[in-house]
Rosetta silent file (secondary structure, phi, psi, omega in degrees, C-alpha in Angstrom):
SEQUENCE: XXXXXXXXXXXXXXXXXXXXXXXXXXXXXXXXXXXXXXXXXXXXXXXXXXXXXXXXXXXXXXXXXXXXXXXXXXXXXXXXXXXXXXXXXXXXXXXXXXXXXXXXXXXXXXXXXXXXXXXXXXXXXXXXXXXXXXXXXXXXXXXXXXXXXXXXXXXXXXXXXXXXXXXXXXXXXXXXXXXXXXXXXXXXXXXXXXXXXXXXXXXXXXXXXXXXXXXXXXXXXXXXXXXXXXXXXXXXXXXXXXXXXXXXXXXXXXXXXXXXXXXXXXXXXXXXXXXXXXXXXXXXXXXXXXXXXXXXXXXX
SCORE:     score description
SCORE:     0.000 S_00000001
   1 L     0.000  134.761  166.500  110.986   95.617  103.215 S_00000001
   2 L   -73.827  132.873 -161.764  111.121   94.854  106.752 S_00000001
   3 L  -139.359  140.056 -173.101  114.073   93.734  107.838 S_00000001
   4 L  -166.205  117.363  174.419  115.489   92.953  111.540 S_00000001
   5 L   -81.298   -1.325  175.851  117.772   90.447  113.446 S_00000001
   6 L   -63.887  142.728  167.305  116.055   91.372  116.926 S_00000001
   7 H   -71.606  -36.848 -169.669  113.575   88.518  117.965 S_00000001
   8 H   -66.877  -44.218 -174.644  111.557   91.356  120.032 S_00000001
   9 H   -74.885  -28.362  170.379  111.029   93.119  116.517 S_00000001
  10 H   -87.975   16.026  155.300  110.196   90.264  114.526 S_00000001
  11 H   -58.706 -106.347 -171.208  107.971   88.943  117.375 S_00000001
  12 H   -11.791  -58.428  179.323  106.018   92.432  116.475 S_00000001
  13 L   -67.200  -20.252 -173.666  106.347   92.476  113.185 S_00000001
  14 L  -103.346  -14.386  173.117  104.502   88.958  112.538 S_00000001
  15 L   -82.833  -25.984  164.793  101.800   89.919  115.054 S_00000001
  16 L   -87.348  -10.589  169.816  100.879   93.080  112.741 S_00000001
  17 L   -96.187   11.170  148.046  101.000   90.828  109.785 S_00000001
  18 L    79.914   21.469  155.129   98.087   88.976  111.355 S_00000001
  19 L   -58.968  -32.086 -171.153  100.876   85.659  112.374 S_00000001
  20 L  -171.112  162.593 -161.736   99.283   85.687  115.575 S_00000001
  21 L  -110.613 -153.878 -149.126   96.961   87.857  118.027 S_00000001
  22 H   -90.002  -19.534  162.006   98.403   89.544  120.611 S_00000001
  23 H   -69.710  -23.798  163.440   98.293   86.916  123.657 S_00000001
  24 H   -62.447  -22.407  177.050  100.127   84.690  121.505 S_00000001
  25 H   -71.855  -68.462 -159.477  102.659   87.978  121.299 S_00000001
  26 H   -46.612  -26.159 -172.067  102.684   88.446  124.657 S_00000001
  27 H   -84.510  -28.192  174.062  103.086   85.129  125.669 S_00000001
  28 H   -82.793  -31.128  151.988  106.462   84.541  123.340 S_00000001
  29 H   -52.642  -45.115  162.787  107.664   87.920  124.405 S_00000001
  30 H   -33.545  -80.375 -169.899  107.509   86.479  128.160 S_00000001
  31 H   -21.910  -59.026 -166.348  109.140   83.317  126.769 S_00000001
  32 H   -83.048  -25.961  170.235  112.276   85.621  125.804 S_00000001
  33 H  -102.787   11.663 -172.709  112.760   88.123  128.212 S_00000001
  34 L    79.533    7.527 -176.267  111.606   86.084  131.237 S_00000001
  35 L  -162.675  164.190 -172.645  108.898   87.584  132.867 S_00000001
  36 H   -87.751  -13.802 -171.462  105.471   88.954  132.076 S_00000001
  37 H   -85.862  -30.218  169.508  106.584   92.416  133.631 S_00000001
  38 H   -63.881  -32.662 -171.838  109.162   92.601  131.161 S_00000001
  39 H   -64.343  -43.519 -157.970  107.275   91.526  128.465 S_00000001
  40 H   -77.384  -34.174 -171.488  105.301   93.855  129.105 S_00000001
  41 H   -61.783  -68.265  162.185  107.778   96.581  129.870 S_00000001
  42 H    -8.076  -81.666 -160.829  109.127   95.618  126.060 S_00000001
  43 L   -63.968  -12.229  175.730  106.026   95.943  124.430 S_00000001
  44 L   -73.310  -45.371 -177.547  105.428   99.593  125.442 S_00000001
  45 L   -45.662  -32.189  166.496  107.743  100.741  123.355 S_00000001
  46 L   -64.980  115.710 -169.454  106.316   99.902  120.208 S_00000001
  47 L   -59.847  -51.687 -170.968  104.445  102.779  118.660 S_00000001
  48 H   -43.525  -55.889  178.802  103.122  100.329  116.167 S_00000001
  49 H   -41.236  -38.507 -164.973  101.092   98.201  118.957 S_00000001
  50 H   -68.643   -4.110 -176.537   99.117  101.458  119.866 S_00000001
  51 L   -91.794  166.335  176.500   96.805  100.914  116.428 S_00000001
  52 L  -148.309  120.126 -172.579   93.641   99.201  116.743 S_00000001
  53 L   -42.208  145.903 -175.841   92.717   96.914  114.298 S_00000001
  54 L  -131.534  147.368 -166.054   89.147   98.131  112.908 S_00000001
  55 L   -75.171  154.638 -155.453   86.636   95.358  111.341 S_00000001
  56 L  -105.659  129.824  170.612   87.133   94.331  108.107 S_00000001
  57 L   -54.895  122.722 -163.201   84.005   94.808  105.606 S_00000001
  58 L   -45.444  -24.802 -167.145   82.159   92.079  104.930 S_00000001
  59 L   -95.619   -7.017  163.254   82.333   91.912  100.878 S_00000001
  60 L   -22.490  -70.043 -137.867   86.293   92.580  101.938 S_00000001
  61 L   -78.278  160.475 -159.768   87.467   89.073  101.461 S_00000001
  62 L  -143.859  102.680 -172.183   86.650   86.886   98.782 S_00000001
  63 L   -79.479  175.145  179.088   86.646   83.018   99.160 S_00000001
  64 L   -36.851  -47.999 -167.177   87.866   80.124   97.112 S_00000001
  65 L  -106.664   68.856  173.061   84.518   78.979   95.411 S_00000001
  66 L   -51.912  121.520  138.706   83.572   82.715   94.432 S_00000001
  67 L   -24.820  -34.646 -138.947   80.659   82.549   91.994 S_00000001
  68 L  -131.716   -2.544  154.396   82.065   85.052   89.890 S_00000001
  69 E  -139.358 -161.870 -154.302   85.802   83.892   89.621 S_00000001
  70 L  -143.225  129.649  175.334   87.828   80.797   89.121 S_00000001
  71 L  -144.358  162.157  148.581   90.922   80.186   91.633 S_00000001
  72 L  -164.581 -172.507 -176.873   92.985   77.489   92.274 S_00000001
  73 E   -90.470  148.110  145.194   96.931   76.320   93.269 S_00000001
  74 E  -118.625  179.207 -165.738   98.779   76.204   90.599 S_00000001
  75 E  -130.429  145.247  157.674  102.340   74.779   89.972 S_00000001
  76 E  -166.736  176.935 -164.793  104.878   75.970   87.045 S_00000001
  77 L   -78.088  167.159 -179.046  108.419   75.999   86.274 S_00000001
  78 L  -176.902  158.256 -156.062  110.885   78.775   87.504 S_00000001
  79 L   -59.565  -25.695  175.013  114.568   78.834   87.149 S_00000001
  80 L  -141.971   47.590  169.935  115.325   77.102   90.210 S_00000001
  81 L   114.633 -159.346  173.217  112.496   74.557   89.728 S_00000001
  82 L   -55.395  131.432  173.790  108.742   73.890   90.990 S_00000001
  83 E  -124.304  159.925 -179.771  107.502   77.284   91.691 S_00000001
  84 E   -94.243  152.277  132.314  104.291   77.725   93.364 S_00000001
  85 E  -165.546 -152.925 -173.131  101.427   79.916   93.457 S_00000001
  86 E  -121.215   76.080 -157.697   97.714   81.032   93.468 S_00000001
  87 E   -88.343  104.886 -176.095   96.168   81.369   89.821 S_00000001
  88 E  -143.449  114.303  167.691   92.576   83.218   89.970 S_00000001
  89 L   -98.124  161.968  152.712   90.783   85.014   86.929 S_00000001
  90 E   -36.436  127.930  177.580   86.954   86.428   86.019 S_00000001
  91 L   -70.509  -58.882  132.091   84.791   83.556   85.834 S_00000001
  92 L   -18.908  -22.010  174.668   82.669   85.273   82.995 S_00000001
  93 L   -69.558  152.299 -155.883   85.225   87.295   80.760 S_00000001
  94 L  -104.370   28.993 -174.474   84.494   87.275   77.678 S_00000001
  95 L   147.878  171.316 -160.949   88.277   87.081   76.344 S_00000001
  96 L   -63.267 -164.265 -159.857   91.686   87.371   77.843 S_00000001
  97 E  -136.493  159.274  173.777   92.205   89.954   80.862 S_00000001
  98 E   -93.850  161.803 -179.433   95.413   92.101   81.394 S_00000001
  99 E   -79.659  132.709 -170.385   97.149   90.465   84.022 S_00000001
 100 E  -143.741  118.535  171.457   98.405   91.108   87.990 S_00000001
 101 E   -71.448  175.916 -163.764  101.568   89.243   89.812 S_00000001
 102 E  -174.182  108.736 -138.835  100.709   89.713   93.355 S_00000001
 103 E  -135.273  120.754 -177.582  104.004   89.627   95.696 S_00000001
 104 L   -63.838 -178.579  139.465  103.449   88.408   99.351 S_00000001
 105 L   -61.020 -156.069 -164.449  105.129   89.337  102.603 S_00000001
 106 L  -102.091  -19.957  179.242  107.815   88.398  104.344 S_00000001
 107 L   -73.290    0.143  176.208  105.587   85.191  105.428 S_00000001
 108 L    78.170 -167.139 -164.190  105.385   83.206  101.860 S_00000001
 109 L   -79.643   44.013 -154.011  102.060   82.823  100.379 S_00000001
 110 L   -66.213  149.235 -173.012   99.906   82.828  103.405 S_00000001
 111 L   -52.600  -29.503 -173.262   95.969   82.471  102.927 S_00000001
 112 H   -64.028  -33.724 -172.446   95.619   86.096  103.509 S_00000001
 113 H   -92.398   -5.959  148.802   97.869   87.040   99.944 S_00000001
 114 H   -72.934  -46.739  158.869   95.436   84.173   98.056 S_00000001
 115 H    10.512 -107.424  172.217   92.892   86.339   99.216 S_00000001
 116 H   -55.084  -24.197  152.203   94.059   88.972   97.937 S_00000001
 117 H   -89.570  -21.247 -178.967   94.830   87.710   94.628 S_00000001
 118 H   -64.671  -46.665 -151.128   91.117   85.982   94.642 S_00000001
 119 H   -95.165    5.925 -170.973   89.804   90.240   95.123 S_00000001
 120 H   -94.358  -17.321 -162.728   92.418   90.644   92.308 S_00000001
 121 H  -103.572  -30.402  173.899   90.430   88.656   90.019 S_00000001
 122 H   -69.775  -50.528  174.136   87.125   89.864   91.112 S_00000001
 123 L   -43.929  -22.599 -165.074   88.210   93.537   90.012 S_00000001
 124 L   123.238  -11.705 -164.562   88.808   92.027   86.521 S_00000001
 125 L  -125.275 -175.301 -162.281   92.156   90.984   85.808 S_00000001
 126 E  -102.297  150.860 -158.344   93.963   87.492   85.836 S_00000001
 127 E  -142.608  135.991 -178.967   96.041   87.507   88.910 S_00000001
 128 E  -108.351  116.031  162.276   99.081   85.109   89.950 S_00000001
 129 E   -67.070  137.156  172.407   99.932   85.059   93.763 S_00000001
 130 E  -135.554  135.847 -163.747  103.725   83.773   93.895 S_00000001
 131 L   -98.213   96.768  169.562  105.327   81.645   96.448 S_00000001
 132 H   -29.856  -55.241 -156.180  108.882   83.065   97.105 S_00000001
 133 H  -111.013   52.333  175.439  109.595   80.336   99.060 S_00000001
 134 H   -74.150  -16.484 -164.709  109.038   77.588   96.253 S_00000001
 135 L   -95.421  -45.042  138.205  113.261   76.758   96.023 S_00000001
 136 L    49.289  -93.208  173.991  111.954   75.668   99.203 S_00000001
 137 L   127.325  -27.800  174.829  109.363   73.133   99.314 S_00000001
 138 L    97.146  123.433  107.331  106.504   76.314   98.991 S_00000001
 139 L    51.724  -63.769 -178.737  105.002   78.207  101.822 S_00000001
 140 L   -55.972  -46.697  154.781  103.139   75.000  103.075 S_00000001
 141 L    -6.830  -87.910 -166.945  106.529   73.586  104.297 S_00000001
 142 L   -72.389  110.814 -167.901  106.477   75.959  107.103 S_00000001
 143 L   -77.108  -77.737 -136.417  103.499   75.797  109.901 S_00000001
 144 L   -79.253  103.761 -147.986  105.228   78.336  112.359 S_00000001
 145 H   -67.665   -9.721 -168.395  105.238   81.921  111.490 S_00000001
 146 H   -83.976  -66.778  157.447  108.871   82.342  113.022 S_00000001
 147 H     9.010  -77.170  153.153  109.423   79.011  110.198 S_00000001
 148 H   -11.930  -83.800  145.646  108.212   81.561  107.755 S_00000001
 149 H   -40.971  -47.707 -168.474  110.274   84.245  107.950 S_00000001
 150 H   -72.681  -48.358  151.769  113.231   82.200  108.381 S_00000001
 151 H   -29.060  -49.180 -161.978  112.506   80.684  104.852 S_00000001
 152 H   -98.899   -2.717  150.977  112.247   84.200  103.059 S_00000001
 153 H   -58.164  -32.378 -143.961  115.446   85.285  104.994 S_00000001
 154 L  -118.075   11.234  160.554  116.950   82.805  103.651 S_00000001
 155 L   -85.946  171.509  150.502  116.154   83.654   99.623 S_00000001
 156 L  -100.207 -175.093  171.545  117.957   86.324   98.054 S_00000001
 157 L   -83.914  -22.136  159.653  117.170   89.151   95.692 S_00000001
 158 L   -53.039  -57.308 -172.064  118.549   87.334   92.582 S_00000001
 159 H   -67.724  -50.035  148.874  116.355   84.624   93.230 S_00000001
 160 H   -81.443   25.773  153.169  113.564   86.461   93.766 S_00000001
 161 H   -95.353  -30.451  147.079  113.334   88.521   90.814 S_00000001
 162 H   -22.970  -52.357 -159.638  114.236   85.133   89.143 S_00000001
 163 L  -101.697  -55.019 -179.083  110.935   83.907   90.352 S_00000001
 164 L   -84.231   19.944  174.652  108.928   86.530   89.593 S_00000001
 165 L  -100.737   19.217  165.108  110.256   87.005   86.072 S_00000001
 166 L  -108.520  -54.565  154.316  108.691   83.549   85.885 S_00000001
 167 H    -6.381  -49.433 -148.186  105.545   84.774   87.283 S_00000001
 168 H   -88.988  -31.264 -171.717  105.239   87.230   84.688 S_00000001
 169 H   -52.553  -78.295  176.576  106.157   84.388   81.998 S_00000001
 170 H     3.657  -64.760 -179.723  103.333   82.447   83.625 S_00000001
 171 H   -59.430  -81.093 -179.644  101.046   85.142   82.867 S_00000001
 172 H   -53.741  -21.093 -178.909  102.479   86.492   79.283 S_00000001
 173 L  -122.667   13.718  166.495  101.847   82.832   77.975 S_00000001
 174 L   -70.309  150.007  172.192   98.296   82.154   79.540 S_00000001
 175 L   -92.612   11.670  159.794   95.395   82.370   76.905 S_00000001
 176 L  -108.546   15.436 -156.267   93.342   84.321   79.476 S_00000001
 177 E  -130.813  134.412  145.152   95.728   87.032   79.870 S_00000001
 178 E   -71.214  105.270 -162.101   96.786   89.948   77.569 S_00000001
 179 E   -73.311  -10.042  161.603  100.260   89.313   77.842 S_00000001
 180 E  -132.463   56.853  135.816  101.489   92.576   77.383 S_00000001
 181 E  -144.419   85.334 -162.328   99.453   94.286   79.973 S_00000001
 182 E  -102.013  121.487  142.733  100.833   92.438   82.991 S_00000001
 183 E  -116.180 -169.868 -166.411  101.131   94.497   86.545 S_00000001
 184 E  -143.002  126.656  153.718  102.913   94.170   90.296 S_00000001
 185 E  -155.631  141.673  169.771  101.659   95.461   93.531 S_00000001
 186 E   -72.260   88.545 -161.808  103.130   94.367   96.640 S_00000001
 187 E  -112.389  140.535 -179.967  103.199   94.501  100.600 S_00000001
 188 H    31.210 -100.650  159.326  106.148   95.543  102.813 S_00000001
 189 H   -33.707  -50.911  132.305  108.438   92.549  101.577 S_00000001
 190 H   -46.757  -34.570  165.009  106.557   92.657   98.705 S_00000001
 191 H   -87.963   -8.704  171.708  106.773   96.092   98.074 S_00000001
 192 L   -92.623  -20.767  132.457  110.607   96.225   98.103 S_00000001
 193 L   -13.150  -75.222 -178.565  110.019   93.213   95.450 S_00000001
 194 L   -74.844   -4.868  163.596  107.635   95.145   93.325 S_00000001
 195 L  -107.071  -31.542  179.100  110.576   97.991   93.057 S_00000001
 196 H   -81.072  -51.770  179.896  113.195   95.834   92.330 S_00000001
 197 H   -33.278  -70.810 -173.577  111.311   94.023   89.885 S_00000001
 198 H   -63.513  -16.674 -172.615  110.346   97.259   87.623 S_00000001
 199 H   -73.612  -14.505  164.364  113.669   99.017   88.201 S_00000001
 200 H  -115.954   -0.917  163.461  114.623   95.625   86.470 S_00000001
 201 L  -149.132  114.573 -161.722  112.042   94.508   83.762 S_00000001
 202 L   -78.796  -26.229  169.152  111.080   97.788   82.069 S_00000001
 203 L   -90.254   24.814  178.950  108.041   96.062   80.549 S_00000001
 204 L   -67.020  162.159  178.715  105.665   95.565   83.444 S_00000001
 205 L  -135.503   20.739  172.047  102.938   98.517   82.951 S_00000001
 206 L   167.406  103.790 -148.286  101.855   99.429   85.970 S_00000001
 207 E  -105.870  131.971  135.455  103.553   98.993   89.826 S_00000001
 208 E  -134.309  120.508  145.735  102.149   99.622   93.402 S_00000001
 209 E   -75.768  118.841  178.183  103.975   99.122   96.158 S_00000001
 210 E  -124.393  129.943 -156.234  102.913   99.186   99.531 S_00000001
 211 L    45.723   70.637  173.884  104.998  100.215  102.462 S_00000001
 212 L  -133.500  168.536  173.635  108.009   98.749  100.779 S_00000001
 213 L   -49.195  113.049 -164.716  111.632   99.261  100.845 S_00000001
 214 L   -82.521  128.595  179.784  112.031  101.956   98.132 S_00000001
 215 L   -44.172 -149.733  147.494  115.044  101.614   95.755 S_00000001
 216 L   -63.582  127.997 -171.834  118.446  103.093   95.148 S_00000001
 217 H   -68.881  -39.635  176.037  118.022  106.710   94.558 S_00000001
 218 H  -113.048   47.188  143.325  120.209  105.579   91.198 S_00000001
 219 H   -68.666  -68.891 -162.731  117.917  103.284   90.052 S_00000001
 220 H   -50.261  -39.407 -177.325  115.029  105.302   89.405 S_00000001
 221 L   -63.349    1.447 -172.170  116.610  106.268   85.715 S_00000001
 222 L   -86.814  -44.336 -132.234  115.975  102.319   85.453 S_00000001
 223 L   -81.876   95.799  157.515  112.038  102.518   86.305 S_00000001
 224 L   -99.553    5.949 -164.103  109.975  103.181   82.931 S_00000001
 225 L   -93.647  162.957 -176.476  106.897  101.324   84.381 S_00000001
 226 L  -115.044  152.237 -163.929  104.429  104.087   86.412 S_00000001
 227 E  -119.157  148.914 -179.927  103.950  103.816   89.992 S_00000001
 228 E  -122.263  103.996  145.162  100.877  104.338   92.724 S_00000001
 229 E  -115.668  134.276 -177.106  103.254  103.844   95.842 S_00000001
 230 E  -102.929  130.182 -163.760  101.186  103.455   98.774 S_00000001
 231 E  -150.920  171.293 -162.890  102.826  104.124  102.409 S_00000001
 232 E  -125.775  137.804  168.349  101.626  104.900  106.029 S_00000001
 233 L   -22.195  -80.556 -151.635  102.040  108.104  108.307 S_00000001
 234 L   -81.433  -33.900  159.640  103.203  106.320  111.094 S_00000001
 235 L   -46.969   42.353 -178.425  105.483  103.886  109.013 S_00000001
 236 H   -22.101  -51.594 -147.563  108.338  106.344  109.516 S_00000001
 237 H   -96.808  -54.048  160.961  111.391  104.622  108.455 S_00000001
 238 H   -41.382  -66.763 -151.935  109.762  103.374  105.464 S_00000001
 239 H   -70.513  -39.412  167.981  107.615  106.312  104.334 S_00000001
 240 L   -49.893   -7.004  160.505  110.796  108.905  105.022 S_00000001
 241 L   -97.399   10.799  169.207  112.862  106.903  102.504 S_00000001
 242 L   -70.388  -47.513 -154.157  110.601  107.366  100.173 S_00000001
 243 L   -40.393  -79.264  175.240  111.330  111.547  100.054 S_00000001
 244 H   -52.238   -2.920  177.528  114.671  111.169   97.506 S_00000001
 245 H  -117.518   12.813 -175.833  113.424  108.746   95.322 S_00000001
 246 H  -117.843  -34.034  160.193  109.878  110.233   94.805 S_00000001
 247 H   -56.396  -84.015 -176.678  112.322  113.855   93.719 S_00000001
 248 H     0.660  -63.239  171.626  114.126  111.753   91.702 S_00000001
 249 H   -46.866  -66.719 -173.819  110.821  110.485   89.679 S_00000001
 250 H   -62.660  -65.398  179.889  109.689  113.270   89.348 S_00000001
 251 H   -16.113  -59.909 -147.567  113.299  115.436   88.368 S_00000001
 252 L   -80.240   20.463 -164.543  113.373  112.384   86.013 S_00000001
 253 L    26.205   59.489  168.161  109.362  112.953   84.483 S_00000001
 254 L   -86.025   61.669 -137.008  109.037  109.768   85.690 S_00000001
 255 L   -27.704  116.575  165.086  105.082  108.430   86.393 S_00000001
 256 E  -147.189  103.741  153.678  104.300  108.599   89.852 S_00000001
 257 E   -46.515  142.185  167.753  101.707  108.519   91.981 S_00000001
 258 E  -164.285  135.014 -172.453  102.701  108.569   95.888 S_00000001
 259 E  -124.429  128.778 -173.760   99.689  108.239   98.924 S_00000001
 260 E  -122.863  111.574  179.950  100.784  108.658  102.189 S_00000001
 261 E  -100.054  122.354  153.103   97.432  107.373  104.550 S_00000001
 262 L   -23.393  115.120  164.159   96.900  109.552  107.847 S_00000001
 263 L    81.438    0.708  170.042   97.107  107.942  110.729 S_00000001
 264 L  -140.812  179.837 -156.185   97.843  104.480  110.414 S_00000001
 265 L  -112.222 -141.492 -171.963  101.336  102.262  110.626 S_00000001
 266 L   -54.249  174.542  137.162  102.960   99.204  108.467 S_00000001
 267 L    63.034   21.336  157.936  100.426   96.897  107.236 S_00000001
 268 L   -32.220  -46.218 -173.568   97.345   98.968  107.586 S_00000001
 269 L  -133.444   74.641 -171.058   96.110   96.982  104.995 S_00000001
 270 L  -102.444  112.875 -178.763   96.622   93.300  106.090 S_00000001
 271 L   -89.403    5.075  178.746   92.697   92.838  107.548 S_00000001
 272 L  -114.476   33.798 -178.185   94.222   89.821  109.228 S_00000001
 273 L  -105.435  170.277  173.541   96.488   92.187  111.217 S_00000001
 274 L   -99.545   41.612 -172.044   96.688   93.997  114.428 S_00000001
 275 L  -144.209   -2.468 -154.075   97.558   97.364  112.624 S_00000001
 276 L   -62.032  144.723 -161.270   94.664   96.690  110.064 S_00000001
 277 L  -131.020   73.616 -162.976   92.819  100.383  108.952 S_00000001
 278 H   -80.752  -50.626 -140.939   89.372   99.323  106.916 S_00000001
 279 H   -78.340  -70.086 -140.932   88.885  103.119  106.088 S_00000001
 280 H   -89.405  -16.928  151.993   92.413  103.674  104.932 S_00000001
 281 H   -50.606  -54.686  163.283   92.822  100.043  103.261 S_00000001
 282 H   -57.991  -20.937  166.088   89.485  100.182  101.625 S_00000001
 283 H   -45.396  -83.633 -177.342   90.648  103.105  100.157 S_00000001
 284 H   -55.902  -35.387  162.395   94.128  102.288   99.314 S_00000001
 285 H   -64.298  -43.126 -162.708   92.822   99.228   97.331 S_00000001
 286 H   -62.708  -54.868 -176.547   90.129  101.110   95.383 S_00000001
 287 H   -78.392    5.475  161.430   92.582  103.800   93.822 S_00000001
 288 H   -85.096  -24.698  149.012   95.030  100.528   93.329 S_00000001
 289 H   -61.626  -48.489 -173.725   92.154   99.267   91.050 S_00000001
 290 H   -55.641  -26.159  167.791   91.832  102.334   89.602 S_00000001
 291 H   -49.159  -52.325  170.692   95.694  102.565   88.934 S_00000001
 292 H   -36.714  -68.587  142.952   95.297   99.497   87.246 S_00000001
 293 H   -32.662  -33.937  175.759   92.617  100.077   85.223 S_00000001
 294 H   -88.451  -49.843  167.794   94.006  103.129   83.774 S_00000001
 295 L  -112.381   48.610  175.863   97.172  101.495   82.723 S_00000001
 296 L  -138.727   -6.999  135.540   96.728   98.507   82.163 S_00000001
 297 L   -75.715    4.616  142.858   93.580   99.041   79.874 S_00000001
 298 L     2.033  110.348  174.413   94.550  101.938   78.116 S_00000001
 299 L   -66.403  148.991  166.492   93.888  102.183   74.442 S_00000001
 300 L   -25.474    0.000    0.000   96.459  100.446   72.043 S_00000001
């Protein structure tokens, strides 16, 4: 998970998660150090800036009134009240579906993570988007991507395993869902999420995280669900803290997949980012269906 009390890094960081495009960066970066030469001066430094977003493929994105699935907001209970989210299944199956929580950013449930649960549902399975920042008010509360942030700083990690061990209820007691083949995949904030969760509810059946905050090295003896974690080259700080807890897995025959994509940084695969990758996103989602698909349809 990204995590930072500088303003100049989360200025960055919400401009590669597609908060805003980069004259809106540049222009708030002025705002703080006081000049445009500074701003500018700032802004070199960041390795991260140096990607260039590549266009996102048209059959990418998948709107609300899909032919071929069913989406809407939904509302349900959660331990500390209205919880929120984004409930979208096959329009067409022919019986329940195994099931996929879907765990935002550091930004709440932002249109871009309904999306992606909407392409969750087109792959086949029934997929809940969940709004972290439902104790809240929900996601909507907050216009202002700074707003945003400041909301999911201001949950904890109790509460948000809390919420998505309501998620999963959600899910486990729908009649379109096989309730016990329910998975988690993640992004950044989400992906440190989608590790605490299985290192804490051993029956999820099948985890990716991507470019998240990696656990406790003594943890991992927790983790019985198997993982596709997906992480970026250029993500240093992330993908090196991966190294002891991907020996671990393994030492510990533990299922694991681990993809490291060439050449791109955080949030390669946010298409409504400035770091966005289409080669190495389209990618990374295809073998995250296929991860899916293998365990979470499995024969009995």
């Amino acid at each position: 998970m990204y995590e930072s009390k500088d303003p100049l890094d989360e200025l960055v960081h919400l401009h590669i998660d597609g908060a805003f495009d980069r004259r809106e960066l540049v222009s708030r970066v002025t705002k703080l150090t006081g000049s445009l030469a500074a701003a500018l001066a700032a802004l070199g430094g960041f390795e991260e800036l140096k990607a260039q977003a590549t266009p996102c493929p048209a059959n990418v994105r998948v709107p609300v009134d899909a032919p071929d699935i069913v989406a809407q907001d939904v509302e349900f209970g959660g331990p500390g009240g209205k919880m929120f989210g984004h409930f979208a299944y096959p329009k067409n199956a022919t019986g329940p579906v195994p099931g996929v929580i879907v765990i935002h950013e550091n930004r709440g449930l932002v249109e871009h993570i309904k999306d992606v649960t909407r392409r969750t549902a087109r792959a086949g399975f029934a997929a809940i988007g969940v709004d972290l920042l439902s104790r809240q008010g929900g996601t909507a509360q907050f216009t202002e991507p700074t707003q945003q942030t400041g909301a999911y700083g201001r949950t904890t990690v109790l509460e948000r395993r809390e919420d998505l061990i309501a998620a999963l209820d959600f899910l486990k007691f729908n009649e379109r869902v096989v309730w016990d083949r329910i998975g988690v995949f993640g992004f950044c904030a989400g992906g440190a999420n989608t590790w605490d969760l299985i290192v804490n509810v051993p029956e999820l059946r099948a985890a990716v995280p991507f470019y998240g905050a990696p656990p406790a090295v003594e943890d991992v003896q927790r983790i019985e669900t198997p993982v596709l974690a997906i992480y970026a080259e250029r993500d240093r700080n992330l993908t090196n803290r991966m190294a002891p807890v991907m020996t671990e897995m393994i030492t510990r025959q533990k299922t694991l997949g681990f993809l490291v994509y060439e050449g791109v940084g955080h949030a390669f695969h946010n298409d409504t980012g400035a770091a966005y990758n289409a080669t190495a996103a389209c990618d990374a989602w295809a073998q995250t269906v296929a991860f899916l698909n293998k365990h979470l349809r499995a024969p009995r």
